[in-house]
Coordinates of C-alpha atoms in Angstrom, one line a residue:
M1 CA 16.5 58.7 -76.3
D2 CA 16.1 62.2 -75.0
S3 CA 16.8 63.4 -71.5
F4 CA 13.1 63.5 -70.6
E5 CA 12.6 59.8 -71.3
L6 CA 15.8 59.0 -69.4
N7 CA 14.6 61.0 -66.4
K8 CA 11.3 59.1 -66.4
I9 CA 13.1 55.7 -66.4
V10 CA 15.5 56.7 -63.7
G11 CA 12.6 58.1 -61.6
A12 CA 10.6 54.9 -62.0
L13 CA 13.6 52.8 -60.9
L14 CA 14.2 55.0 -57.9
G15 CA 10.5 54.9 -57.0
T16 CA 10.5 51.1 -57.2
V17 CA 13.6 50.9 -55.0
F18 CA 12.0 53.2 -52.4
V19 CA 8.8 51.2 -52.3
V20 CA 10.6 47.9 -51.9
F21 CA 12.9 49.3 -49.2
S22 CA 9.9 50.8 -47.3
V23 CA 8.0 47.5 -47.5
T24 CA 11.0 45.7 -46.1
L25 CA 11.3 48.0 -43.2
V26 CA 7.7 47.7 -42.3
A27 CA 7.8 43.9 -42.6
D28 CA 10.8 43.7 -40.3
A29 CA 9.1 45.9 -37.7
L30 CA 5.9 43.8 -37.8
F31 CA 7.3 40.3 -37.9
A32 CA 10.6 40.7 -36.0
A33 CA 11.5 37.6 -34.0
H34 CA 12.4 38.4 -30.4
S35 CA 15.1 36.3 -28.9
P36 CA 14.5 35.0 -25.3
E37 CA 16.7 36.2 -22.5
T38 CA 17.8 32.6 -21.8
P39 CA 18.2 30.3 -24.8
G40 CA 16.4 26.9 -24.7
Y41 CA 13.1 25.8 -23.4
A42 CA 11.9 26.3 -19.8
I43 CA 10.8 23.0 -18.2
E44 CA 8.6 23.3 -15.2
A45 CA 9.4 20.6 -12.6
A46 CA 6.4 19.0 -10.9
E47 CA 6.0 20.1 -7.3
G48 CA 7.2 17.4 -4.9
N49 CA 8.5 17.1 -1.4
A50 CA 11.7 19.0 -2.2
G51 CA 13.8 15.9 -2.1
G52 CA 12.7 15.0 1.5
P53 CA 12.1 11.5 2.6
V54 CA 9.1 9.7 1.1
E55 CA 6.7 8.4 3.7
V56 CA 5.9 4.7 3.1
E57 CA 2.8 3.3 4.8
E58 CA 3.9 0.4 6.9
A59 CA 2.1 -2.8 5.9
V60 CA 0.1 -4.6 8.6
S61 CA 1.6 -8.0 9.5
I62 CA -0.3 -11.0 8.3
A63 CA 0.2 -12.5 11.7
T64 CA -1.8 -9.6 13.2
L65 CA -4.5 -9.8 10.5
L66 CA -5.0 -13.5 11.0
Q67 CA -5.9 -13.0 14.7
D68 CA -9.3 -11.5 13.6
A69 CA -9.7 -13.3 10.3
D70 CA -12.9 -15.1 9.5
P71 CA -12.6 -18.4 7.5
A72 CA -16.3 -18.3 6.6
K73 CA -15.8 -14.9 4.9
G74 CA -12.7 -16.4 3.3
E75 CA -14.7 -19.2 1.8
A76 CA -17.0 -16.6 0.2
A77 CA -13.9 -14.8 -1.2
F78 CA -12.6 -18.1 -2.6
R79 CA -15.4 -17.9 -5.2
K80 CA -13.0 -15.6 -7.1
C81 CA -10.6 -18.5 -7.3
Q82 CA -12.9 -21.3 -8.2
A83 CA -12.5 -20.9 -12.0
C84 CA -8.9 -21.9 -11.7
H85 CA -8.5 -23.9 -8.4
T86 CA -10.2 -26.7 -6.6
P87 CA -10.1 -26.7 -2.7
E88 CA -11.2 -30.3 -1.8
Q89 CA -8.8 -33.1 -1.0
G90 CA -7.9 -35.0 -4.2
G91 CA -9.5 -32.3 -6.3
A92 CA -8.3 -32.0 -9.9
N93 CA -5.9 -29.5 -11.2
K94 CA -7.5 -26.9 -13.4
V95 CA -5.8 -23.7 -14.8
G96 CA -4.1 -23.7 -11.4
P97 CA -3.2 -26.5 -9.0
N98 CA -5.5 -28.0 -6.4
L99 CA -5.1 -26.1 -3.1
W100 CA -5.7 -28.8 -0.5
N101 CA -2.9 -28.6 2.1
I102 CA -1.6 -25.4 0.5
V103 CA -0.4 -23.8 3.7
N104 CA 3.3 -24.7 4.2
R105 CA 3.3 -26.8 1.0
A106 CA 6.5 -26.6 -1.1
I107 CA 6.1 -23.9 -3.8
A108 CA 5.7 -25.2 -7.4
A109 CA 5.7 -28.8 -6.2
H110 CA 2.1 -30.0 -6.5
P111 CA 2.2 -33.3 -8.5
G112 CA 0.7 -33.4 -11.9
F113 CA 0.8 -29.6 -12.5
S114 CA 3.2 -27.8 -14.8
F115 CA 4.3 -24.6 -13.1
S116 CA 5.8 -21.6 -14.8
A117 CA 9.6 -21.2 -14.9
P118 CA 9.5 -18.0 -12.8
L119 CA 7.6 -19.7 -10.0
R120 CA 9.9 -22.7 -10.1
E121 CA 12.8 -20.3 -9.8
F122 CA 11.1 -18.6 -6.9
A123 CA 10.7 -21.9 -5.2
A124 CA 14.5 -22.3 -4.9
G125 CA 14.5 -26.0 -5.6
G126 CA 11.8 -26.7 -3.0
Q127 CA 13.3 -24.7 -0.2
E128 CA 10.5 -22.1 -0.2
V129 CA 7.1 -23.1 1.0
W130 CA 3.7 -21.4 1.0
D131 CA 3.9 -20.0 4.5
Y132 CA 1.6 -17.2 5.6
E133 CA 4.0 -14.5 4.6
H134 CA 4.4 -15.8 1.0
L135 CA 0.6 -16.4 0.7
N136 CA 0.0 -12.9 1.8
G137 CA 2.5 -11.3 -0.6
F138 CA 1.4 -13.4 -3.5
L139 CA -2.3 -12.9 -3.0
L140 CA -1.8 -9.2 -2.7
N141 CA -0.1 -8.8 -6.1
P142 CA 0.8 -12.1 -7.8
K143 CA 2.7 -10.5 -10.8
G144 CA 4.5 -8.1 -8.5
Y145 CA 5.5 -10.8 -6.0
V146 CA 6.7 -13.3 -8.5
K147 CA 7.8 -11.6 -11.7
G148 CA 6.7 -13.4 -14.8
T149 CA 4.2 -15.7 -13.1
A150 CA 1.5 -17.1 -15.4
M151 CA -1.2 -16.4 -12.8
A152 CA -3.5 -13.8 -14.3
F153 CA -5.3 -13.0 -11.0
A154 CA -5.0 -9.3 -10.1
G155 CA -4.8 -9.9 -6.4
L156 CA -6.7 -8.9 -3.3
K157 CA -5.9 -5.4 -2.2
K158 CA -8.1 -5.3 1.0
D159 CA -6.1 -6.6 4.0
A160 CA -9.2 -8.1 5.8
E161 CA -10.4 -9.9 2.7
R162 CA -6.9 -11.3 2.0
A163 CA -6.6 -12.5 5.6
D164 CA -10.0 -14.1 5.5
L165 CA -9.0 -16.0 2.4
I166 CA -5.8 -17.2 3.9
A167 CA -7.6 -18.3 7.1
Y168 CA -9.9 -20.3 4.8
L169 CA -7.0 -21.9 2.9
R170 CA -5.6 -22.9 6.3
T171 CA -8.7 -25.0 6.9
L172 CA -8.1 -27.0 3.8
S173 CA -6.2 -29.7 5.7
D174 CA -6.7 -32.6 8.0
S175 CA -4.2 -30.9 10.4
P176 CA -4.4 -27.1 9.9
A177 CA -1.1 -25.3 10.4
P178 CA -0.9 -23.3 13.6
L179 CA -1.6 -19.6 13.4
P180 CA 1.5 -17.4 13.5
E181 CA 2.2 -15.4 16.6
P182 CA 1.7 -11.6 16.3
P183 CA 4.9 -9.6 16.2
M184 CA 6.7 -9.1 19.5
E185 CA 6.3 -5.3 19.5
E186 CA 2.5 -5.7 19.2
T187 CA 2.4 -8.2 22.0
E188 CA 4.4 -5.9 24.2
S189 CA 2.2 -3.0 23.3
A190 CA -0.9 -4.9 24.2
A191 CA 0.6 -6.0 27.5
A192 CA 1.6 -2.4 28.3
E193 CA -1.9 -1.3 27.6
G194 CA -3.2 -4.0 29.9
D195 CA -0.8 -3.0 32.7
Q196 CA -1.9 0.7 32.3
T197 CA -5.5 -0.3 32.4
G198 CA -4.9 -2.3 35.6
A199 CA -3.0 0.6 37.1
D200 CA -5.8 3.0 36.3
A201 CA -8.3 0.7 37.9
A202 CA -6.2 0.2 41.0
E203 CA -5.6 3.9 41.6
P204 CA -8.5 5.4 43.5
T205 CA -10.1 8.6 42.2
A206 CA -10.1 11.8 44.1
E207 CA -13.7 11.2 45.2
E208 CA -13.0 7.7 46.4
A209 CA -10.0 8.9 48.4
E210 CA -12.0 11.7 50.0
A211 CA -14.8 9.2 50.9
E212 CA -12.2 6.9 52.5
D213 CA -10.8 9.8 54.5
T214 CA -14.2 10.8 55.7
E215 CA -15.1 7.2 56.7
A216 CA -11.8 6.8 58.6
G217 CA -12.5 10.1 60.4
S218 CA -16.0 8.9 61.4
E219 CA -14.6 5.6 62.8
G220 CA -12.0 7.6 64.8
D221 CA -14.7 9.8 66.3
E222 CA -16.7 6.8 67.3
A223 CA -13.7 5.2 69.0
T224 CA -13.0 8.4 70.9
S225 CA -16.6 8.6 72.1
E226 CA -16.5 5.0 73.3
E227 CA -13.3 5.6 75.3
T228 CA -14.8 8.7 76.9
S229 CA -18.0 7.1 77.9
N230 CA -16.0 4.2 79.5

């Protein structure tokens, strides 16, 4: 092999190396991976109240709701329950127990009906009864009030409708249970409002006071005139 052929081979090799090296440099420049300033993934937290106290809407007392409840409307609302319960005295058990005398009846104790284990546990051996508070909580959210209950009813979310239904259930008895007294603070608030209304009514307005002063002045002038004439 002469020197000319050798130079051609060496030149071809050098050219190939140059091309490969150039392509590598260009590829690195185009597809370089840029590392983030901070390793890991940034997670955006949802905006909240910055850890402040969460305001919870205070539930209206069932004792207060029952003061204005309408049993007739409650009877209409009971249509949602008729597929599973009977209301009349001596009525048969269906998917759920008969509801005659339900108010203040021992929980999970109606004869002839097989209650779920969670409800029997909730009954605490007959110590718990279906008072107004328990009825209100259970009818609002059965599965939330008694975890694991077999009752499939979703509950009544409207306070007025729930109170009307409880007022109707109260009538399912020969001797309906007395209505609960409203909370003391509400009674005191109503009394205070009544006292304030009475005070406002007793206190004369500026026009009335001025009229009384004018009338008193007129009577005084008349008395003076009579004494002078005598």
